[in-house]
């Protein structure tokens, strides 16, 4: 039990967490979860005490959320790994590939193009993490970052090993298949960027945040059909990369990413329906008609 006395009614739960940290230094605010009921939902840091008060005494239940990391650290770590790992396979280290075979076999142009596209994808993610995205005040458990890194880093190693292998065979339909797929990939990357910029600069009408509307930029017109076009473009990037390289590991990764992003899109779509009902009620979540 920890008793916090003389807490002003206007204080937020984040203020309470800081007071709790002073009383119990071993519990940092970022790893403290507060609930009104046992096994109930965790309360947000922005909630004020007076909105919870039914008397002058409030009982809150404390849960240790474990070691936490900030969202910026989470995404920077998750995206830096694939960028560096792919380049290690691209230069064909002697510890990975047979050097005699590497010198003997000619690298198809698609191998260089795939490296450029893969690096472009993760460099975009890193720059958007630093300069575009607005992360909520909060943290995520360290174990989530470890799981995310294991997924992205592991798949990148598998993908890069096959594409940069000396025995890699080019796509079946040659130059046309590579060119059209690369063009689709670049368009999806551009679309994803412009959608993220639009989401980061949502307009406000009075006290109400408005759902982003399509602008003169054609890449934002997807807002007319789906509520989460950033996931649509992300899925398109990986499907295009699969067609461009024609490798099984990329196809499996793209398939898993489409499933995961469709789940994220449906979850966000439900939240959008509560906040922006008139604007999104006729939209799909991620893929028109299907989702």
Short mmCIF file of C-alpha atoms in Angstrom, two decimals, residues 18-119:
data_model
loop_
_atom_site.label_atom_id
_atom_site.label_comp_id
_atom_site.label_asym_id
_atom_site.label_seq_id
_atom_site.Cartn_x
_atom_site.Cartn_y
_atom_site.Cartn_z
CA UNK A 18 5.55 10.88 -10.44
CA UNK A 19 4.42 11.20 -6.82
CA UNK A 20 4.33 7.43 -6.57
CA UNK A 21 7.88 7.30 -7.99
CA UNK A 22 9.08 9.71 -5.29
CA UNK A 23 7.51 7.53 -2.61
CA UNK A 24 8.77 4.30 -4.21
CA UNK A 25 11.89 5.12 -6.30
CA UNK A 26 12.17 1.62 -7.76
CA UNK A 27 8.99 2.13 -9.84
CA UNK A 28 9.57 4.48 -12.78
CA UNK A 29 6.45 6.26 -14.14
CA UNK A 30 6.80 4.59 -17.54
CA UNK A 31 6.44 1.08 -16.09
CA UNK A 32 3.54 1.88 -13.76
CA UNK A 33 0.04 0.87 -14.87
CA UNK A 34 -2.92 2.22 -12.86
CA UNK A 35 -6.41 0.71 -12.83
CA UNK A 36 -9.67 1.54 -11.05
CA UNK A 37 -10.46 -2.17 -10.69
CA UNK A 38 -8.38 -5.29 -10.45
CA UNK A 39 -7.75 -6.67 -13.97
CA UNK A 40 -9.51 -3.61 -15.40
CA UNK A 41 -8.24 -1.46 -18.30
CA UNK A 42 -5.20 0.72 -17.71
CA UNK A 43 -6.01 4.39 -17.33
CA UNK A 44 -4.39 6.96 -19.62
CA UNK A 45 -1.82 9.38 -18.20
CA UNK A 46 -3.92 12.36 -19.31
CA UNK A 47 -6.95 11.39 -17.16
CA UNK A 48 -7.54 13.88 -14.36
CA UNK A 49 -8.18 12.90 -10.75
CA UNK A 50 -11.41 14.92 -10.54
CA UNK A 51 -12.90 12.90 -13.42
CA UNK A 52 -12.40 9.71 -11.37
CA UNK A 53 -13.29 11.04 -7.94
CA UNK A 54 -16.48 9.92 -6.22
CA UNK A 55 -15.14 10.93 -2.81
CA UNK A 56 -12.04 12.49 -1.31
CA UNK A 57 -10.34 9.07 -1.28
CA UNK A 58 -9.55 7.20 -4.46
CA UNK A 59 -8.18 3.66 -4.61
CA UNK A 60 -6.03 2.82 -7.63
CA UNK A 61 -4.52 -0.58 -8.38
CA UNK A 62 -0.91 -0.68 -9.47
CA UNK A 63 0.59 -3.09 -12.02
CA UNK A 64 4.24 -3.33 -12.96
CA UNK A 65 4.32 -3.12 -16.78
CA UNK A 66 7.95 -4.23 -16.93
CA UNK A 67 10.88 -2.46 -18.53
CA UNK A 68 9.66 0.08 -21.12
CA UNK A 69 11.11 1.80 -24.17
CA UNK A 70 9.93 4.93 -25.98
CA UNK A 71 8.13 4.62 -29.31
CA UNK A 72 10.86 6.50 -31.18
CA UNK A 73 13.51 4.12 -29.83
CA UNK A 74 11.24 1.19 -30.68
CA UNK A 75 10.86 2.11 -34.36
CA UNK A 76 14.42 3.31 -34.91
CA UNK A 77 15.78 0.01 -33.59
CA UNK A 78 13.26 -2.05 -35.54
CA UNK A 79 14.01 -0.33 -38.87
CA UNK A 80 17.78 0.21 -38.59
CA UNK A 81 18.40 -3.54 -38.32
CA UNK A 82 16.93 -4.53 -41.73
CA UNK A 83 18.77 -1.67 -43.44
CA UNK A 84 22.19 -2.78 -42.17
CA UNK A 85 21.54 -6.53 -42.38
CA UNK A 86 20.54 -6.35 -46.05
CA UNK A 87 23.69 -4.40 -46.94
CA UNK A 88 25.84 -7.07 -45.25
CA UNK A 89 24.38 -9.70 -47.58
CA UNK A 90 24.57 -7.38 -50.58
CA UNK A 91 28.35 -6.99 -50.29
CA UNK A 92 28.57 -10.82 -50.14
CA UNK A 93 30.72 -11.36 -47.08
CA UNK A 94 33.08 -14.32 -47.25
CA UNK A 95 31.48 -15.72 -44.09
CA UNK A 96 28.10 -15.93 -45.87
CA UNK A 97 28.81 -16.88 -49.50
CA UNK A 98 31.51 -18.83 -51.31
CA UNK A 99 33.89 -16.22 -52.73
CA UNK A 100 34.90 -18.26 -55.78
CA UNK A 101 31.25 -18.70 -56.73
CA UNK A 102 30.54 -15.01 -56.04
CA UNK A 103 33.28 -13.86 -58.43
CA UNK A 104 32.32 -16.34 -61.10
CA UNK A 105 28.58 -15.59 -61.27
CA UNK A 106 27.31 -12.36 -62.84
CA UNK A 107 24.95 -10.22 -60.77
CA UNK A 108 21.68 -9.57 -62.54
CA UNK A 109 20.63 -5.86 -62.52
CA UNK A 110 17.55 -6.74 -60.45
CA UNK A 111 19.86 -7.59 -57.53
CA UNK A 112 21.14 -4.01 -57.45
CA UNK A 113 17.64 -2.63 -57.96
CA UNK A 114 16.29 -4.76 -55.10
CA UNK A 115 19.00 -3.43 -52.79
CA UNK A 116 18.12 0.15 -53.74
CA UNK A 117 14.38 -0.41 -53.18
CA UNK A 118 14.87 -2.24 -49.88
CA UNK A 119 17.18 0.47 -48.52
#
